[in-house]
CSV table of C-alpha atoms in Angstrom, one decimal:
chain,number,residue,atom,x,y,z
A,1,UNK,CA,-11.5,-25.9,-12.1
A,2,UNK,CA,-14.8,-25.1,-12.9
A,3,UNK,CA,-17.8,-22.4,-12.3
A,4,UNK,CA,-21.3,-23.8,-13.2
A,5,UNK,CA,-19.5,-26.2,-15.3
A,6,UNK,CA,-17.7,-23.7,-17.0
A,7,UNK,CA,-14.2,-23.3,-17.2
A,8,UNK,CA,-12.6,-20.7,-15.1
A,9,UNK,CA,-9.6,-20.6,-17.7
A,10,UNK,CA,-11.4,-18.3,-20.1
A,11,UNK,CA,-11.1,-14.8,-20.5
A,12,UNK,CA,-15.1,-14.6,-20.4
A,13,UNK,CA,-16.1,-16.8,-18.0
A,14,UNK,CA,-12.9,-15.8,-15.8
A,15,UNK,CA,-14.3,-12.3,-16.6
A,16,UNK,CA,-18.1,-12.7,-15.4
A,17,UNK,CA,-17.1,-14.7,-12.7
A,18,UNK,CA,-14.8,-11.8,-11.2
A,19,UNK,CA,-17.6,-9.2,-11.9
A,20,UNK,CA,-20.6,-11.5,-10.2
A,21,UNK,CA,-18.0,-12.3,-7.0
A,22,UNK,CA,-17.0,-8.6,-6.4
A,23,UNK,CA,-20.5,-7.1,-7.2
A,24,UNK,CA,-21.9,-9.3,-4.1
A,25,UNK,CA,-19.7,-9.1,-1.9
A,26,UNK,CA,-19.1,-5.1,-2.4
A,27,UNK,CA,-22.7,-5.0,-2.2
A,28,UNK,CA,-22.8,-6.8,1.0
A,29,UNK,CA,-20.0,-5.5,3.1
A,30,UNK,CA,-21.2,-1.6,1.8
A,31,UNK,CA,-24.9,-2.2,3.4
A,32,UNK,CA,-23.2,-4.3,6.5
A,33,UNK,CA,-20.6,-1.9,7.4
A,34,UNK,CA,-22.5,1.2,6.8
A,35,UNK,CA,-25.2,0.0,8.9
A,36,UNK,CA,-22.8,-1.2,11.8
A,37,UNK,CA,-21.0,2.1,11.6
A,38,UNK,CA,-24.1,4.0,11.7
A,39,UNK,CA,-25.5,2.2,14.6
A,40,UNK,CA,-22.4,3.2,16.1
A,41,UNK,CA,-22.3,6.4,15.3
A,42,UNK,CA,-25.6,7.4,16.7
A,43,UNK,CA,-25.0,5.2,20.1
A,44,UNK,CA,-21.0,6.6,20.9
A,45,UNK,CA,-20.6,9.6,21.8
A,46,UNK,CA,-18.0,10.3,19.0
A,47,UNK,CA,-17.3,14.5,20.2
A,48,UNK,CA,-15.7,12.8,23.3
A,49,UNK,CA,-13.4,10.9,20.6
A,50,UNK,CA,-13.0,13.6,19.3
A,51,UNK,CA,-11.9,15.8,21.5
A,52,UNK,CA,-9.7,12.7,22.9
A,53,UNK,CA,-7.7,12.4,19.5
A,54,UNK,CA,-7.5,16.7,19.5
A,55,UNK,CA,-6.0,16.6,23.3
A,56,UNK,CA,-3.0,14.2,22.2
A,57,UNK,CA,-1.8,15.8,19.4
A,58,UNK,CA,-1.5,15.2,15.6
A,59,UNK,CA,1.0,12.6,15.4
A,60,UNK,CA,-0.6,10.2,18.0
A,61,UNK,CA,-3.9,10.3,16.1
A,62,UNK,CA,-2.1,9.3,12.5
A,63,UNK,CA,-0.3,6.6,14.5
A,64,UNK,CA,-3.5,5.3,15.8
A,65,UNK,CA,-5.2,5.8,12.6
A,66,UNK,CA,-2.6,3.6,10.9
A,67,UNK,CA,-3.0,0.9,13.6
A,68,UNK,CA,-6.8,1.0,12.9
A,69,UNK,CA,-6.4,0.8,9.3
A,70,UNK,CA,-4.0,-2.4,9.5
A,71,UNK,CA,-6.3,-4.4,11.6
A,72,UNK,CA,-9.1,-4.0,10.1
A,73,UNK,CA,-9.5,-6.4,7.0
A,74,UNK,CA,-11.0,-3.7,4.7
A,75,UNK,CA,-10.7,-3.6,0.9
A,76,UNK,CA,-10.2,-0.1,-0.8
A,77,UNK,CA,-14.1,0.4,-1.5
A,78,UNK,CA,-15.0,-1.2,2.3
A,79,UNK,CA,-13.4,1.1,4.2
A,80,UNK,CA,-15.4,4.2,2.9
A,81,UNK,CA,-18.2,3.8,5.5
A,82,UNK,CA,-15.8,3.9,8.4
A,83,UNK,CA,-14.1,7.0,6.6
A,84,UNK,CA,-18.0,8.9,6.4
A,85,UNK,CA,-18.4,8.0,9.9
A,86,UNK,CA,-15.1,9.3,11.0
A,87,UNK,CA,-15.9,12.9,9.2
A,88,UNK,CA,-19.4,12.8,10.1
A,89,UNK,CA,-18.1,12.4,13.7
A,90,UNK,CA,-15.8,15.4,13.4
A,91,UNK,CA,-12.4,13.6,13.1
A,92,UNK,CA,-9.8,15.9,12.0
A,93,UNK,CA,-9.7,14.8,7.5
A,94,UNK,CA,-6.1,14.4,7.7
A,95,UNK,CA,-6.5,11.5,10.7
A,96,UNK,CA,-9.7,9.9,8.2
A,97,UNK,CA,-7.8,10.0,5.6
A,98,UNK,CA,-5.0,8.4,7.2
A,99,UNK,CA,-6.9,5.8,7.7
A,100,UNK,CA,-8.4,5.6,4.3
A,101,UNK,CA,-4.6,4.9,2.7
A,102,UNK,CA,-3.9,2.4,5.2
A,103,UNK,CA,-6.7,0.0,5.8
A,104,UNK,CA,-6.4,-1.0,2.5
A,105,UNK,CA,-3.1,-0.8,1.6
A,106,UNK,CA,-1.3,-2.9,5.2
A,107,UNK,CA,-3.4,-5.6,4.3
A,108,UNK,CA,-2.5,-8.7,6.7
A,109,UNK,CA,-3.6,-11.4,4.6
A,110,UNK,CA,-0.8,-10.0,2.2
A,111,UNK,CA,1.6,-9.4,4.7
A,112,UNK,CA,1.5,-12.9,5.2
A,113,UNK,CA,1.1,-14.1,1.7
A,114,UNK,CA,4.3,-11.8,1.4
A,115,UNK,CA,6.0,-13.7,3.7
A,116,UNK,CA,5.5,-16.9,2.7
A,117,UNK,CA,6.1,-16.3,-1.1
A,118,UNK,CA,8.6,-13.6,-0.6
A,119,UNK,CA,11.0,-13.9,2.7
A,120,UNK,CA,9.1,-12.5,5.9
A,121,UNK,CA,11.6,-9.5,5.9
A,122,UNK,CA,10.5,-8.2,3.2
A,123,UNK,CA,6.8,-8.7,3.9
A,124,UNK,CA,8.0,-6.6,7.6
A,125,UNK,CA,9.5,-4.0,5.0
A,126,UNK,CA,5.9,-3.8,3.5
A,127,UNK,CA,4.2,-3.3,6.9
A,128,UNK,CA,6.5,-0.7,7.6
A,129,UNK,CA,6.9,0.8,4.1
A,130,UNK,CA,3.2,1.0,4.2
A,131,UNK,CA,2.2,2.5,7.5
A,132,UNK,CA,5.1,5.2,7.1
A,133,UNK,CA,3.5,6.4,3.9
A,134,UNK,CA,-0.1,6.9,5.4
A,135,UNK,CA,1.1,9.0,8.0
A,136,UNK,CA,3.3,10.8,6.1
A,137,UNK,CA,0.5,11.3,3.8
A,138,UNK,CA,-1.9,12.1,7.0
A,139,UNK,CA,1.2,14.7,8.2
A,140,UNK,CA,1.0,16.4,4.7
A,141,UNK,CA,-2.8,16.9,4.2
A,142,UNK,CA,-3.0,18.3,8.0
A,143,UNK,CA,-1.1,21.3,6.6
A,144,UNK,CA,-3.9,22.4,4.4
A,145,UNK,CA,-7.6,23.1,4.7
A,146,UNK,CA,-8.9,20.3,2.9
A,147,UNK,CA,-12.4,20.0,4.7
A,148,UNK,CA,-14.1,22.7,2.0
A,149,UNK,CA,-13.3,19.6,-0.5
A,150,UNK,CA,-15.8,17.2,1.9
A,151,UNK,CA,-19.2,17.2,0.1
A,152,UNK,CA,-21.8,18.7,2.4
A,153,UNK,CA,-23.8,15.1,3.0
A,154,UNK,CA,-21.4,13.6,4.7
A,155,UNK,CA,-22.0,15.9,7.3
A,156,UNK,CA,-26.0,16.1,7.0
A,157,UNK,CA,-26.7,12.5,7.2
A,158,UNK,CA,-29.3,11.2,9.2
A,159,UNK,CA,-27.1,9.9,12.1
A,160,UNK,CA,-25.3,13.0,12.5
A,161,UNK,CA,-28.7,14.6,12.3
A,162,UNK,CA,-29.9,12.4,15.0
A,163,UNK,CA,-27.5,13.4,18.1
A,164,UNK,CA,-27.5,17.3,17.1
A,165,UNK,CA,-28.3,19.4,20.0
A,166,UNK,CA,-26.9,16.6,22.5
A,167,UNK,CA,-29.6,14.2,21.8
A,168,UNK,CA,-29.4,11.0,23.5
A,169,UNK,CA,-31.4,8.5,21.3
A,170,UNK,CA,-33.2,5.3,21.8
A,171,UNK,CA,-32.2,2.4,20.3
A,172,UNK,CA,-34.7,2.3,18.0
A,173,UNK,CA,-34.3,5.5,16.9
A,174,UNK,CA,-30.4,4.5,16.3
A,175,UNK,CA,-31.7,1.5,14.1
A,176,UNK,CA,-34.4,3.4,11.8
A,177,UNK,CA,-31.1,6.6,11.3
A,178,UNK,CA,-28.7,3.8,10.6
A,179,UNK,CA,-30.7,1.4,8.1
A,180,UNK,CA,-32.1,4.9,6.4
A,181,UNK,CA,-28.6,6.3,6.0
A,182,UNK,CA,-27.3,3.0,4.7
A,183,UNK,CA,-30.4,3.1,2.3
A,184,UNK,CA,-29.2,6.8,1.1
A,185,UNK,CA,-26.0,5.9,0.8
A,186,UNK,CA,-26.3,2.8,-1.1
A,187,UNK,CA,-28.8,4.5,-3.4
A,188,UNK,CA,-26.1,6.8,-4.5
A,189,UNK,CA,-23.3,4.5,-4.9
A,190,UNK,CA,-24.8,1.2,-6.2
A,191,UNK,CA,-24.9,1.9,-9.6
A,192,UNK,CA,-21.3,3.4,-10.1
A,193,UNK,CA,-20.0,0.6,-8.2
A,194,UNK,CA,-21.7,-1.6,-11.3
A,195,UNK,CA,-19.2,0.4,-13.4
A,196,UNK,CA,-16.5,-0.2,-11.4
A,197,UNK,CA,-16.7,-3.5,-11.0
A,198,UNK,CA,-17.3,-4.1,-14.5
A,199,UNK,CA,-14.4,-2.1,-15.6
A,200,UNK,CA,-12.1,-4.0,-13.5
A,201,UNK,CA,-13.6,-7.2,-14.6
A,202,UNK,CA,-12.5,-6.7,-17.8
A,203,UNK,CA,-9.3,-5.7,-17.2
A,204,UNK,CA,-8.9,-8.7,-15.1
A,205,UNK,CA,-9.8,-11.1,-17.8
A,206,UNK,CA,-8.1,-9.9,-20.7
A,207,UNK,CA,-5.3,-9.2,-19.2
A,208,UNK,CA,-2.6,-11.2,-19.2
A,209,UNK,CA,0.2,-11.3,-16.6
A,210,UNK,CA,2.4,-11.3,-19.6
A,211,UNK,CA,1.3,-7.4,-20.3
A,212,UNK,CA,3.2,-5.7,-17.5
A,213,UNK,CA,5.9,-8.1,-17.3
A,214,UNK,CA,7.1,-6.6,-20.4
A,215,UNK,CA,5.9,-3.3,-20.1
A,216,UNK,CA,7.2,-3.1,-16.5
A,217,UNK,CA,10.2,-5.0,-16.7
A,218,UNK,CA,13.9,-4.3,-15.7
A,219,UNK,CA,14.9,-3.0,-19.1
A,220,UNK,CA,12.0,-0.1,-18.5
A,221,UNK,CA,13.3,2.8,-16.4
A,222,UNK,CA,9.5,4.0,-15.4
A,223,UNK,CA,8.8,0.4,-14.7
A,224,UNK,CA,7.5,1.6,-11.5
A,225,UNK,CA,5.3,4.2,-12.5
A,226,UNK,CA,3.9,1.7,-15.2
A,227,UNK,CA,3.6,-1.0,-12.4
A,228,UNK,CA,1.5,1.1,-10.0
A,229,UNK,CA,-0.6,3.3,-13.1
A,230,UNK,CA,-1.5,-1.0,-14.1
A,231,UNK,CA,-2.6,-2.2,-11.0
A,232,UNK,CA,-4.9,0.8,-10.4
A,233,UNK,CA,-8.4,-0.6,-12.5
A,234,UNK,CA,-7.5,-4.0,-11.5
A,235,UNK,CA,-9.5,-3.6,-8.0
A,236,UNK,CA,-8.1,-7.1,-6.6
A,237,UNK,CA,-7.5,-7.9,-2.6
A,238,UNK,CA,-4.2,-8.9,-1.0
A,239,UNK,CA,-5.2,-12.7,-1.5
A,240,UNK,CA,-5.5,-12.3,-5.0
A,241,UNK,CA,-2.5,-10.1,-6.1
A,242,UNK,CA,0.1,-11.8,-4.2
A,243,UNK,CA,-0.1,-14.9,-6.2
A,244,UNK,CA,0.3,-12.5,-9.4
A,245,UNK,CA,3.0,-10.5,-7.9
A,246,UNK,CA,5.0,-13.5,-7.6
A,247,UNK,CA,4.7,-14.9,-11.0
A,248,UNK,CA,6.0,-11.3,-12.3
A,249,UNK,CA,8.6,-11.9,-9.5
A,250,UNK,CA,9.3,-15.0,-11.4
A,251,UNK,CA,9.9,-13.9,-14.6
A,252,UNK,CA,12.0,-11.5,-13.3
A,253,UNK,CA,10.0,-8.2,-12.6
A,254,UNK,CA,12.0,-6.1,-10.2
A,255,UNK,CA,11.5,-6.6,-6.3
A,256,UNK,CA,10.4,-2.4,-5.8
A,257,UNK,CA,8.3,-2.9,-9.3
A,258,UNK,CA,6.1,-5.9,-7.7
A,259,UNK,CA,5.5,-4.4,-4.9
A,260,UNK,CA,4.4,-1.0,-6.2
A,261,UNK,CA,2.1,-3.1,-8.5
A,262,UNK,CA,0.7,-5.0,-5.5
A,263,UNK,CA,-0.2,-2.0,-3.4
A,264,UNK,CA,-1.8,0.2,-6.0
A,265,UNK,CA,-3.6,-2.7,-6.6
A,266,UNK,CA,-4.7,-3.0,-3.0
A,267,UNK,CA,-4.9,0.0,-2.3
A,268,UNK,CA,-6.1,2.3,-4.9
A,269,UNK,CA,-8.8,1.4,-7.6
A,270,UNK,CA,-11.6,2.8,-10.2
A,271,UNK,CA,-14.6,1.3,-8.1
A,272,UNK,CA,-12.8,3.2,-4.8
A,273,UNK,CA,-12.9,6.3,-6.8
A,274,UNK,CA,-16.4,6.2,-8.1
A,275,UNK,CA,-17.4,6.0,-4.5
A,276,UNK,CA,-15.5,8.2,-3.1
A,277,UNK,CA,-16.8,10.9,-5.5
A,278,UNK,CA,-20.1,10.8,-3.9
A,279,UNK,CA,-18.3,12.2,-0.6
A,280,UNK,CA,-15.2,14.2,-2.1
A,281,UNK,CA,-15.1,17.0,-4.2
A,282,UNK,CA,-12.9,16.7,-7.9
A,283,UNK,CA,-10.0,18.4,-6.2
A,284,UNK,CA,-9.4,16.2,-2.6
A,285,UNK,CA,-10.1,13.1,-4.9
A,286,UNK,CA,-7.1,13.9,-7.2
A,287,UNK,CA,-5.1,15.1,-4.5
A,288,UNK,CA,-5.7,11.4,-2.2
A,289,UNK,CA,-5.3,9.1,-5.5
A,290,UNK,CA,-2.7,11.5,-6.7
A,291,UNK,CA,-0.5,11.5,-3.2
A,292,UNK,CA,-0.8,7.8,-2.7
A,293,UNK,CA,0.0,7.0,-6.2
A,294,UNK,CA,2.9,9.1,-6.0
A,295,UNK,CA,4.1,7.5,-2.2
A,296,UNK,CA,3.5,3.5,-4.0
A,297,UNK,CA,6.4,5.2,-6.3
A,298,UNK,CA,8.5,6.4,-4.3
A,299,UNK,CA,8.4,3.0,-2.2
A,300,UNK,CA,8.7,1.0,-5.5
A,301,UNK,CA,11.8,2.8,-6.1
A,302,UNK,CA,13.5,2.8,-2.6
A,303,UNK,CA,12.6,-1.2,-2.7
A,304,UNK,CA,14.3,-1.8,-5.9
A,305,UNK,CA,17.4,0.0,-4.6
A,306,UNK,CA,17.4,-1.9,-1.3
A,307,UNK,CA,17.1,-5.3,-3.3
């Protein structure tokens, strides 16, 4: 197969081609989605959600912060708008931040990739196995004060700053404080996703699948933890890691293994991190990468008991 009549087979070209590909359509969805979620932003009024989700109790707004996260399609670096938006609005962190670990990770084009490669109960076992962790992750980080770890601009953009006071603005006022804030935004994240990317694309070409088969194979008792650390600066989508999950399936990669590799992969990567520096402080950001590398574990491990 080829790329500008160049072979995709090569480390290089397989390399440049990941980088370009990712770049755009980060690029893309980033100013789409934070302009759509702006635009909403400034036209709901998000203190009556607010105070809806407050009014029902903790454990209602993680369950509906799960379902939220599973359907909607959202890589690990795309779902950062709707996370600003949510804090901007007010939404309790440990409710955004549920929804942060499971948008990406329940991805539905890999539950059904899952399925189709792997037996559909096990790709139900990954819905579930998924979901659980984000709210238990949501339930955890609702018993500490976290918010002192949001940087201040997520909270002084210039939606937010639009409906203080209870202003009711026009819609063109909603379109110049959403296309500005996706301006800001994007100017503070563009070129870090650059070095993301990049980092990932090398990883992705050089490689090979053969690396964590042996390093994360049945004979290594922290094959888990070497599965989930490895698919971390891969930055892939559910599409594209199932297809290498199975072929470490196939050569004989433990069941709990594959699928911790899948969902770090999925779910956690150097790009998301870059990004979400520019709206967490150093301590929240080791404390969300650290929790939901430690859950993709403990979910590796209960899946290579159960198979």
């Amino acid at each position: 197969m080829g790329w500008l009549g160049l072979d995709l087979g090569e480390r290089l070209v397989s390399s440049v081609h990941f980088f370009l590909y990712d770049t755009v359509k980060i690029f893309l969805l980033l100013l789409g989605l934070m302009f759509v979620v702006g635009l909403l932003r400034a036209s709901l009024d998000l203190d009556r959600a607010r105070a809806y989700l407050e009014g029902r109790g903790l454990g209602l707004g993680l369950f509906l912060a799960v379902v939220l996260g599973v359907v909607t399609p959202f890589c690990s670096c795309s779902s950062i708008p709707l996370f600003i938006g949510f804090v901007a609005a007010g939404i309790p962190l440990s409710i955004t931040l549920t929804f942060l670990v499971a948008s990406p990770l329940v991805s539905e084009i890999a539950a059904i990739m899952i399925g189709d490669q792997f037996g559909w109960d096990v790709a139900v076992a990954y819905v579930l196995a998924g979901g659980t962790l984000a709210m238990a992750i949501g339930w955890v980080f609702s018993r500490f004060r976290l918010d002192r770890w949001v940087e201040d601009v997520v909270r002084t953009s210039r939606v937010a700053a639009l409906r203080a006071g209870g202003h009711r603005p026009t819609l063109a006022e909603r379109v110049e404080a959403a296309l500005g804030e996706s301006r800001d935004i994007f100017r503070d994240v563009w070129v870090w996703v650059l070095v993301g990317v990049g980092v990932g694309a090398a990883i992705h070409g050089w490689v090979p699948t053969d690396f964590f088969a042996r390093w994360a194979g049945p004979q290594n008792p922290l094959a888990v933890a070497v599965a989930t650390l490895a698919g971390v600066p891969l930055y892939v989508n559910g599409a594209g890691v199932v297809p290498v999950g199975e072929a470490l399936w196939a050569k004989g990669m433990g069941l709990g293994t594959v699928m911790a590799f899948m969902m770090s992969s999925i779910a956690l990567s150097i790009p998301m991190a870059i990004m979400l520096r520019r709206v967490m402080r150093p301590p929240l950001l080791a404390l969300y990468f650290g929790s939901v590398a430690l859950g993709i574990m403990a979910l590796g491990l209960v899946f290579n008991l159960a198979g």
